CSV table of C-alpha atoms and ligand atoms in Angstrom, one decimal:
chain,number,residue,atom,x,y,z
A,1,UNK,CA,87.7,100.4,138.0
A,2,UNK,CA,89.0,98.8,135.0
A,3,UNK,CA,86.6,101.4,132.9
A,4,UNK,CA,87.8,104.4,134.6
A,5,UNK,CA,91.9,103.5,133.8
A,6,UNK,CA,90.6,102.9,130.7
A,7,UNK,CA,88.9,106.0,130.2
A,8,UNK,CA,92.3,107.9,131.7
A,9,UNK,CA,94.4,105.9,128.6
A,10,UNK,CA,91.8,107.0,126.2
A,11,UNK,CA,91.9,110.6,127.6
A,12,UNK,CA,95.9,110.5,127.5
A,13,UNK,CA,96.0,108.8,124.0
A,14,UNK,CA,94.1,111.5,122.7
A,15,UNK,CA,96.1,114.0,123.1
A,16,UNK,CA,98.1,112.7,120.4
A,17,UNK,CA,95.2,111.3,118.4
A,18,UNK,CA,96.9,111.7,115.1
A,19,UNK,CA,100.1,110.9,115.1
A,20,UNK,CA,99.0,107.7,116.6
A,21,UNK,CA,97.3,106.7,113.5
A,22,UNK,CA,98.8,103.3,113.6
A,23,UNK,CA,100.9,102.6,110.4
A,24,UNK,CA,101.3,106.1,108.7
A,25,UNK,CA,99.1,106.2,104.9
A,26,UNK,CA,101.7,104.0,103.3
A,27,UNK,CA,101.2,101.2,105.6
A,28,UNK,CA,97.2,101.6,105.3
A,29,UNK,CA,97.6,101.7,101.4
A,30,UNK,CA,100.0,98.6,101.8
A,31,UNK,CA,97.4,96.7,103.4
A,32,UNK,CA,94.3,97.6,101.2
A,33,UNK,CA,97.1,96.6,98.1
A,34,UNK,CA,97.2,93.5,99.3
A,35,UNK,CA,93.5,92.8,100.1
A,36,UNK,CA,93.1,94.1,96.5
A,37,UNK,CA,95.0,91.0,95.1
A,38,UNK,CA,93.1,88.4,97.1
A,39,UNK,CA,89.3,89.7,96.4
A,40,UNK,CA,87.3,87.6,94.5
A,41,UNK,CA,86.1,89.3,91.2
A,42,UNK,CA,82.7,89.8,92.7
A,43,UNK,CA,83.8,91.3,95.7
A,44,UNK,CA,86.4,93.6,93.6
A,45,UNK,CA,83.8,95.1,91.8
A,46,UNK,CA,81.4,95.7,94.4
A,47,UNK,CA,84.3,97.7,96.6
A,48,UNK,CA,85.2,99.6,93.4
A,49,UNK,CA,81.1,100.5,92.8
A,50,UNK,CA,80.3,101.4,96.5
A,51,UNK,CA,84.0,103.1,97.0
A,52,UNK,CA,84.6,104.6,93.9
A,53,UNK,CA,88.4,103.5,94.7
A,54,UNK,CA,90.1,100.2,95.3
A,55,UNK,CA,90.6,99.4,99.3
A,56,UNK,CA,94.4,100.5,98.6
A,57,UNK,CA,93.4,103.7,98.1
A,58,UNK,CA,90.4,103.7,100.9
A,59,UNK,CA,93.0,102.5,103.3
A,60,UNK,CA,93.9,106.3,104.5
A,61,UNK,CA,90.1,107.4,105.1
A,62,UNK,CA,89.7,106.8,108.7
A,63,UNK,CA,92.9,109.1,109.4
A,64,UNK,CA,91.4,111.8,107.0
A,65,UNK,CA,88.4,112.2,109.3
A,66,UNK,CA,91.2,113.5,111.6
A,67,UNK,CA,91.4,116.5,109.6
A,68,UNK,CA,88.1,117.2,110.8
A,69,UNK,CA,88.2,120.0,113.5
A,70,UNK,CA,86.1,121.5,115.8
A,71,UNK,CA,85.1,125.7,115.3
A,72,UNK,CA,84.7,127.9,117.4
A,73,UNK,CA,81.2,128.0,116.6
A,74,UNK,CA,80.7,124.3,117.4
A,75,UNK,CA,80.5,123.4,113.7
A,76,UNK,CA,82.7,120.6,112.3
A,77,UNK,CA,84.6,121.7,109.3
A,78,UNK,CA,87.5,120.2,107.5
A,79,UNK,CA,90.8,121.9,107.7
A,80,UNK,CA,93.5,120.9,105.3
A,81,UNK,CA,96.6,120.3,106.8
A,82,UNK,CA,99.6,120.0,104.2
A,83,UNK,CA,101.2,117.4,106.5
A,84,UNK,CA,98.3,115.2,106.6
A,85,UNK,CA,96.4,116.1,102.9
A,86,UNK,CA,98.6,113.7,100.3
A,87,UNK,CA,96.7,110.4,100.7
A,88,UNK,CA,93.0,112.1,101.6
A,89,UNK,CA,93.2,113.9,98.0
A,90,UNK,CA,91.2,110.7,96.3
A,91,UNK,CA,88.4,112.2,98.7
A,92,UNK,CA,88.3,116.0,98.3
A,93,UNK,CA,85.7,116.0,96.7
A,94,UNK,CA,83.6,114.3,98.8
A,95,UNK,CA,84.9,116.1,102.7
A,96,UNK,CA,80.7,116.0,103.4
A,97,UNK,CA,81.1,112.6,104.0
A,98,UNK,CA,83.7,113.0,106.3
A,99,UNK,CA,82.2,115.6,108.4
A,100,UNK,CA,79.2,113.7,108.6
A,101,UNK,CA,80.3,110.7,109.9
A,102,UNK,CA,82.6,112.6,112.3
A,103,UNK,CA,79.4,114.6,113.5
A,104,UNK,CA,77.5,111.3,113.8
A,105,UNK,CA,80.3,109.7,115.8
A,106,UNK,CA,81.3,112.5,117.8
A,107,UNK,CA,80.2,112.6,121.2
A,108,UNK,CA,79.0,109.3,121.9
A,109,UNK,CA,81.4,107.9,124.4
A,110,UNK,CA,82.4,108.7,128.1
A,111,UNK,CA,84.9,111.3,128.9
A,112,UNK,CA,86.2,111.9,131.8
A,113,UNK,CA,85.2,114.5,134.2
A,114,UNK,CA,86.9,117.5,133.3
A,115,UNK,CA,88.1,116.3,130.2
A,116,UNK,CA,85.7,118.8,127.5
A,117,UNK,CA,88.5,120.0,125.8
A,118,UNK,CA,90.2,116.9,124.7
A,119,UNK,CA,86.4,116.1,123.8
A,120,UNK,CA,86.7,118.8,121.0
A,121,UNK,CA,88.9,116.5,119.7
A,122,UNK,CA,85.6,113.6,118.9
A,123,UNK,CA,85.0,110.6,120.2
A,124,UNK,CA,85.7,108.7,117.2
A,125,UNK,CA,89.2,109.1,117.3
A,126,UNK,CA,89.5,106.2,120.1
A,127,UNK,CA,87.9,104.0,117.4
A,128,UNK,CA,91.5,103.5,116.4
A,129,UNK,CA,93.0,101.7,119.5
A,130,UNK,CA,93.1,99.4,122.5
A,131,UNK,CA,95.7,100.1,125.2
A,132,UNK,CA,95.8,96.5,126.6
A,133,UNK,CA,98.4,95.3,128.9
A,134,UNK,CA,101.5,93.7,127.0
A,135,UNK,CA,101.0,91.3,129.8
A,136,UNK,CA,98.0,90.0,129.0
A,137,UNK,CA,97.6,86.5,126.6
A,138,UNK,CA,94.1,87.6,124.7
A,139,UNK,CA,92.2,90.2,124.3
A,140,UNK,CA,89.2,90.4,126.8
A,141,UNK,CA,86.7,93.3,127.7
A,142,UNK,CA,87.2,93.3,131.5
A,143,UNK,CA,91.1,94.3,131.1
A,144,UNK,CA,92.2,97.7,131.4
A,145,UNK,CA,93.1,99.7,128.3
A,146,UNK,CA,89.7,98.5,126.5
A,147,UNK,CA,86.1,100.1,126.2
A,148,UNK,CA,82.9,99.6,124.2
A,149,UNK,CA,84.4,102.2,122.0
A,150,UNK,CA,87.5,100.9,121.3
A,151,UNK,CA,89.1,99.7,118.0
A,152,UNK,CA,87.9,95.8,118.5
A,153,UNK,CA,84.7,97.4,119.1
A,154,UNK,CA,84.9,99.6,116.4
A,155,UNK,CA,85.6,96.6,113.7
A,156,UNK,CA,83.1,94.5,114.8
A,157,UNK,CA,80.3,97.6,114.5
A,158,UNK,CA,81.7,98.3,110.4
A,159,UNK,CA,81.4,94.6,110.0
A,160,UNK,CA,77.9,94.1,111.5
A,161,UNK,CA,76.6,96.4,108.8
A,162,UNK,CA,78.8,94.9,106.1
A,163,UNK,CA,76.5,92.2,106.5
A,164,UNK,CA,73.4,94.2,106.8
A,165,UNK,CA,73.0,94.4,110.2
A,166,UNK,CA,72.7,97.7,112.8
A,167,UNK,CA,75.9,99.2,114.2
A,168,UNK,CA,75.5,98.9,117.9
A,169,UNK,CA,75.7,102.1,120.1
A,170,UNK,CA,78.0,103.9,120.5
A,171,UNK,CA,78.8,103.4,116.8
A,172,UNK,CA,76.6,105.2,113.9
A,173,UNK,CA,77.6,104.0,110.4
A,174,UNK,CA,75.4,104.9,108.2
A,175,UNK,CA,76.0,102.5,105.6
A,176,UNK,CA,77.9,99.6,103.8
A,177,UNK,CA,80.1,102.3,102.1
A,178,UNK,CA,80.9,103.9,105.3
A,179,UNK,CA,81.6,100.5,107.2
A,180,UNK,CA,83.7,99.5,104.5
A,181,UNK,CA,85.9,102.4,104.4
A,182,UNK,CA,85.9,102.3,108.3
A,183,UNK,CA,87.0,98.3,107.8
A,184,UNK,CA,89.7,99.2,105.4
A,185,UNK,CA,91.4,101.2,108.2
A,186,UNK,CA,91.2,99.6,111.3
A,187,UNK,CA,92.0,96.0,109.9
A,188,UNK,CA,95.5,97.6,109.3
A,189,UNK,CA,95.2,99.1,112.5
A,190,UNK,CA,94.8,96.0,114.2
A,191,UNK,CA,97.9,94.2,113.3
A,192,UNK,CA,100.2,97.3,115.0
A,193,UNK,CA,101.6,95.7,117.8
A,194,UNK,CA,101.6,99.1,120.1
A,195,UNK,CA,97.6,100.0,118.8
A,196,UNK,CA,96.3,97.3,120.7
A,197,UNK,CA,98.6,96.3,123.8
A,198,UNK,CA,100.4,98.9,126.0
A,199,UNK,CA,103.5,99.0,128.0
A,200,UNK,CA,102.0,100.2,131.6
A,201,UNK,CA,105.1,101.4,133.8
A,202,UNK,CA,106.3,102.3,137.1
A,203,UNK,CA,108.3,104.7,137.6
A,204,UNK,CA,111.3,102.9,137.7
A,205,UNK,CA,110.6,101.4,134.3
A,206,UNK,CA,109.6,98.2,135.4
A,207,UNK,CA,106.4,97.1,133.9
A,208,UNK,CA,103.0,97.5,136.1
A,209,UNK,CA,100.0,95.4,135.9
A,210,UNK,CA,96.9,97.5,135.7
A,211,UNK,CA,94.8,94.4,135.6
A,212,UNK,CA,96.2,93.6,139.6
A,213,UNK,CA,96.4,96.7,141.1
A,214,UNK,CA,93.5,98.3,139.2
A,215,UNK,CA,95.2,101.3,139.2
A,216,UNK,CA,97.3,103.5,136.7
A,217,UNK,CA,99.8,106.6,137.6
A,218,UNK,CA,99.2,108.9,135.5
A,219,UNK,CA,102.9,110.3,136.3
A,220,UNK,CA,104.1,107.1,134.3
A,221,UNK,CA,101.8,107.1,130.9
A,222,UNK,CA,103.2,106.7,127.6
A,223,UNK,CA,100.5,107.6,125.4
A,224,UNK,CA,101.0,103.8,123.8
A,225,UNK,CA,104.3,104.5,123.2
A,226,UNK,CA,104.0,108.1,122.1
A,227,UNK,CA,105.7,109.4,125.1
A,228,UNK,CA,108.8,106.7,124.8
A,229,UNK,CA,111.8,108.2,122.6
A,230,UNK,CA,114.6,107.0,121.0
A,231,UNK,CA,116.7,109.2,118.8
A,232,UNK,CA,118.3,106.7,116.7
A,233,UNK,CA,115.0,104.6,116.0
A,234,UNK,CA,113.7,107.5,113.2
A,235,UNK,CA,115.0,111.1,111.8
A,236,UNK,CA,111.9,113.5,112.9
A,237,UNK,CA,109.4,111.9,114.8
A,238,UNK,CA,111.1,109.6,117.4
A,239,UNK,CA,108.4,108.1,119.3
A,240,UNK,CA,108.7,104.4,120.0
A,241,UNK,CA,105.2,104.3,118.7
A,242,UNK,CA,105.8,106.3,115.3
A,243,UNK,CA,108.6,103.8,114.7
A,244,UNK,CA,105.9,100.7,114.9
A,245,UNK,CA,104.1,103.0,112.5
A,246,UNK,CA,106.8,103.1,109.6
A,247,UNK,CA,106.8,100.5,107.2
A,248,UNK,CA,109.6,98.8,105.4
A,249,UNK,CA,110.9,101.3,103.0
A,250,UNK,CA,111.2,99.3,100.0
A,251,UNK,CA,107.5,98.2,100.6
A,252,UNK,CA,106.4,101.5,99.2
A,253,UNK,CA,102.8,101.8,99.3
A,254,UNK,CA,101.6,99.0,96.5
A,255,UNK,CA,102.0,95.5,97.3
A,256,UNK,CA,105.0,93.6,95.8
A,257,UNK,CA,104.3,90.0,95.1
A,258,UNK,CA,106.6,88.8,98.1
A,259,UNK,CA,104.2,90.3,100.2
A,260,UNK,CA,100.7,88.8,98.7
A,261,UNK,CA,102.3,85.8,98.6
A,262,UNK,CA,103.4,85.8,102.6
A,263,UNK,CA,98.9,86.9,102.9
A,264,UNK,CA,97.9,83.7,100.6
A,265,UNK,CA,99.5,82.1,103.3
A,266,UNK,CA,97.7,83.6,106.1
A,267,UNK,CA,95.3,80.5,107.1
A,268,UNK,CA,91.2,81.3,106.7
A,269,UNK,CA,89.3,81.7,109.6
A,270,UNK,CA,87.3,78.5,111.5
A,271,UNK,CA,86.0,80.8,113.9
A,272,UNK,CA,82.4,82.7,113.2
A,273,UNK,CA,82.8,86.2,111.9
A,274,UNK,CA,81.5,88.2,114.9
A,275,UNK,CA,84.5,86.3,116.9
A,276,UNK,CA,87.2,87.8,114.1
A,277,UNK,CA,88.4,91.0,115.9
A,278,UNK,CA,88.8,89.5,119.2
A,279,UNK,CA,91.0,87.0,117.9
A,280,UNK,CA,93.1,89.2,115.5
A,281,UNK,CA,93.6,91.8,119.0
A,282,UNK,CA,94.4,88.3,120.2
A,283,UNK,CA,97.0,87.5,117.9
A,284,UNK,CA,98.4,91.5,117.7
A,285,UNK,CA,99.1,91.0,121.9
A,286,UNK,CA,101.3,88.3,121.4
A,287,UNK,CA,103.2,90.0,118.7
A,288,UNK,CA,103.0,92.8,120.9
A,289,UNK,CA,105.0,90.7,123.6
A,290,UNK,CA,107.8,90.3,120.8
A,291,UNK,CA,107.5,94.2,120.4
A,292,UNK,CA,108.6,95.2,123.4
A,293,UNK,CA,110.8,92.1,124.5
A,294,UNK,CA,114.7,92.8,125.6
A,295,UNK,CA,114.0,96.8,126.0
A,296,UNK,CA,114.4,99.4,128.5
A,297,UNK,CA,112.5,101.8,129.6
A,298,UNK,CA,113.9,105.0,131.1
A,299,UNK,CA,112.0,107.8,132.9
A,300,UNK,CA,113.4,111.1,132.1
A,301,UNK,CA,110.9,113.6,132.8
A,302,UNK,CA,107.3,114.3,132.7
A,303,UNK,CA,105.5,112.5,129.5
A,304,UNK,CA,109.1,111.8,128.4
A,305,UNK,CA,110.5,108.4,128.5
A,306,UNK,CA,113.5,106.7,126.7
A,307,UNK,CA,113.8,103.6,125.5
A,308,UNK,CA,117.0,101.5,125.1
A,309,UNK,CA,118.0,97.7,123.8
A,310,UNK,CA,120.2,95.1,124.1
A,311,UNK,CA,121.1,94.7,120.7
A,312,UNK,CA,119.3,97.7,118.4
A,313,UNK,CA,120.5,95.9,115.3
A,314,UNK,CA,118.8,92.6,116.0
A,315,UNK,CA,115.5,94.3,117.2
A,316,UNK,CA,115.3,96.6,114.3
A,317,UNK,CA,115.8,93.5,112.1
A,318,UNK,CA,113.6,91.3,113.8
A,319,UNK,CA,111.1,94.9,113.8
A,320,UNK,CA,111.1,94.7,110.1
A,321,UNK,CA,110.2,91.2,109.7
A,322,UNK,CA,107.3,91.6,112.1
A,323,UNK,CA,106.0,94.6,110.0
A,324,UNK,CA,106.0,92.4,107.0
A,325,UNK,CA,103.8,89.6,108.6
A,326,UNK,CA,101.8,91.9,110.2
A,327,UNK,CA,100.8,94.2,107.2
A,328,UNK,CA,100.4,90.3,105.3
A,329,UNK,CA,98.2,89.3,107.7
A,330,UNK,CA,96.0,92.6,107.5
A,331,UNK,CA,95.7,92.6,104.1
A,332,UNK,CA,94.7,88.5,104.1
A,333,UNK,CA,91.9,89.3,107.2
A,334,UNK,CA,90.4,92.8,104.9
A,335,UNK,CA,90.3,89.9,101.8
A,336,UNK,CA,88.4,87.3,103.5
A,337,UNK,CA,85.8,89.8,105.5
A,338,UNK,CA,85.1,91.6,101.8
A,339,UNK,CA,84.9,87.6,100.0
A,340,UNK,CA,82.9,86.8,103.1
A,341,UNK,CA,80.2,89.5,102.2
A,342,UNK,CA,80.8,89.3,98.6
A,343,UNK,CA,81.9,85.8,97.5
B,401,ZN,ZN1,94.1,104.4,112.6
């Protein structure tokens, strides 16, 4: 039961597949910046030989296959999308490699029944999330809002071949270049609160527990936020979930020293690689708690929910802090997994 609300999340999520690219290019480039400043010597010159480009710049990749669409033919081609081109111009020249890893990673999940035309949009755009309860204190396979394609999944499959191993299925990465680029994405997708726990509702608002009643109403979905609006929290895109995307503005999208310096503080792992992801979805859920603490949520119409707090001042300001810590700690985890494999 837990697979199939999953699968209904995924379904839903898609829909809005890319503008739920967790942290928008800035923030991906922010956290490869900072991973830049804490690689070994070694390890920077093996990124820079198998990328061509430093992890700041690779950061954006995973959202770039995005621009690969579909034809009517069934071919994948890439279609270049003014909105979305700026940070995937390192790799025009290479869109092949895109494509191919797009084809490779297509198809290979479960959809639901009925659901082929959100299929045209691949399968490896659920590579980027897990929708778990903000309930929930860990991250665990058995609770709703997670699949074996999902984004722990997904970071655990680029690491394995990092370190020479086979992706497992559903995953194909072809190589260390590929997984690394992959890495250099979803790290910094793992540390946005809303990309790895959910607020599940009722229709009142209140929040509902998918993990007890092993059900979810599709009347209340919010797309992991996408659906939940607040006119005041950004100009243009509104969604509760865009706004967890933003970064600081004065951040920009290099890595000011402040910041390295909060990631050298990031303590190193004790745990064994392999148990990494888990424990940063881990960590990302309890932040997640903060996140969506002291709001409400409003039902207003179909996929349309507003959100309201009791003091927007304090939670913007307490918003921005937890942006800075969490882009830190991405940058510190992409570090150590690239000094892991190249010390
Ligand atoms: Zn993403």
């Amino acid at each position: 039961m837990a697979r199939i609300a999953a699968s209904v999340i995924v379904l839903l999520s898609l829909f809005l597949a890319k503008p739920a690219s967790a942290w928008g290019p800035d923030g991906h480039r922010l956290v490869g910046s900072i991973a830049d400043q804490l690689l070994t010597p070694n390890a920077k010159q093996q990124v820079k030989t198998l990328l061509g480009v430093e992890l700041r710049e690779a950061g954006p990749w995973l959202d770039c296959v995005k621009s690969v669409h579909r034809q009517n033919d069934g071919s994948l081609a890439y279609v270049v999308d003014p909105q979305y081109e700026p940070p995937c111009t390192p790799f025009a020249n290479d869109r092949n490699a895109m494509i191919d890893y797009a084809s490779r990673n297509w198809i290979d999940c479960v959809y639901p029944e009925g659901a082929s035309a959100t299929a045209n949009l691949g399968c490896h755009n659920t590579y980027h999330f897990d929708d778990v309860a903000v309930q929930r204190d860990k991250f665990d396979r058995n609770y709703a809002g997670t699949n074996d394609h999902d984004l722990v999944a997904a970071t655990n499959a680029a690491i394995a071949v990092l370190l020479g191993r086979p992706a497992p299925p559903p995953f194909d990465i072809k190589d260390k270049k590929e997984a690394l680029f992959i890495l250099a994405h979803l790290v910094g997708d793992m540390a946005q609160p809303l990309h790895v726990a959910a607020p599940y509702l009722d229709p009142n608002g209140s929040l509902a527990d998918p993990d007890v009643t092993h059900t979810i109403d599709p009347s209340t979905e919010t797309a992991g936020g996408n659906w939940i609006h607040d006119k005041a929290i950004t100009v243009g895109n509104d969604a509760f979930h865009h706004a967890w995307d933003d970064t600081p503005s004065d951040l920009g999208d290099t890595a000011p020293l402040a910041l390295v310096n909060v990631a050298k503080a990031v303590p190193a792992h004790t745990d064994r690689i392999e148990n990494w992801s888990a424990i940063w979805a881990t960590d990302t859920i309890a932040v997640a708690k903060q996140a969506m603490s002291d709001v409400t949520y409003t039902k207003i119409g179909p996929r349309k929910w507003t959100i309201s707090f009791s003091d927007r001042a304090a939670y913007l300001q307490s918003a921005d802090a937890i942006k800075r810590q969490q882009l830190a700690k991405a940058g510190a985890r992409l570090a150590e997994i690239v000094n892991h494999v190249w010390p």
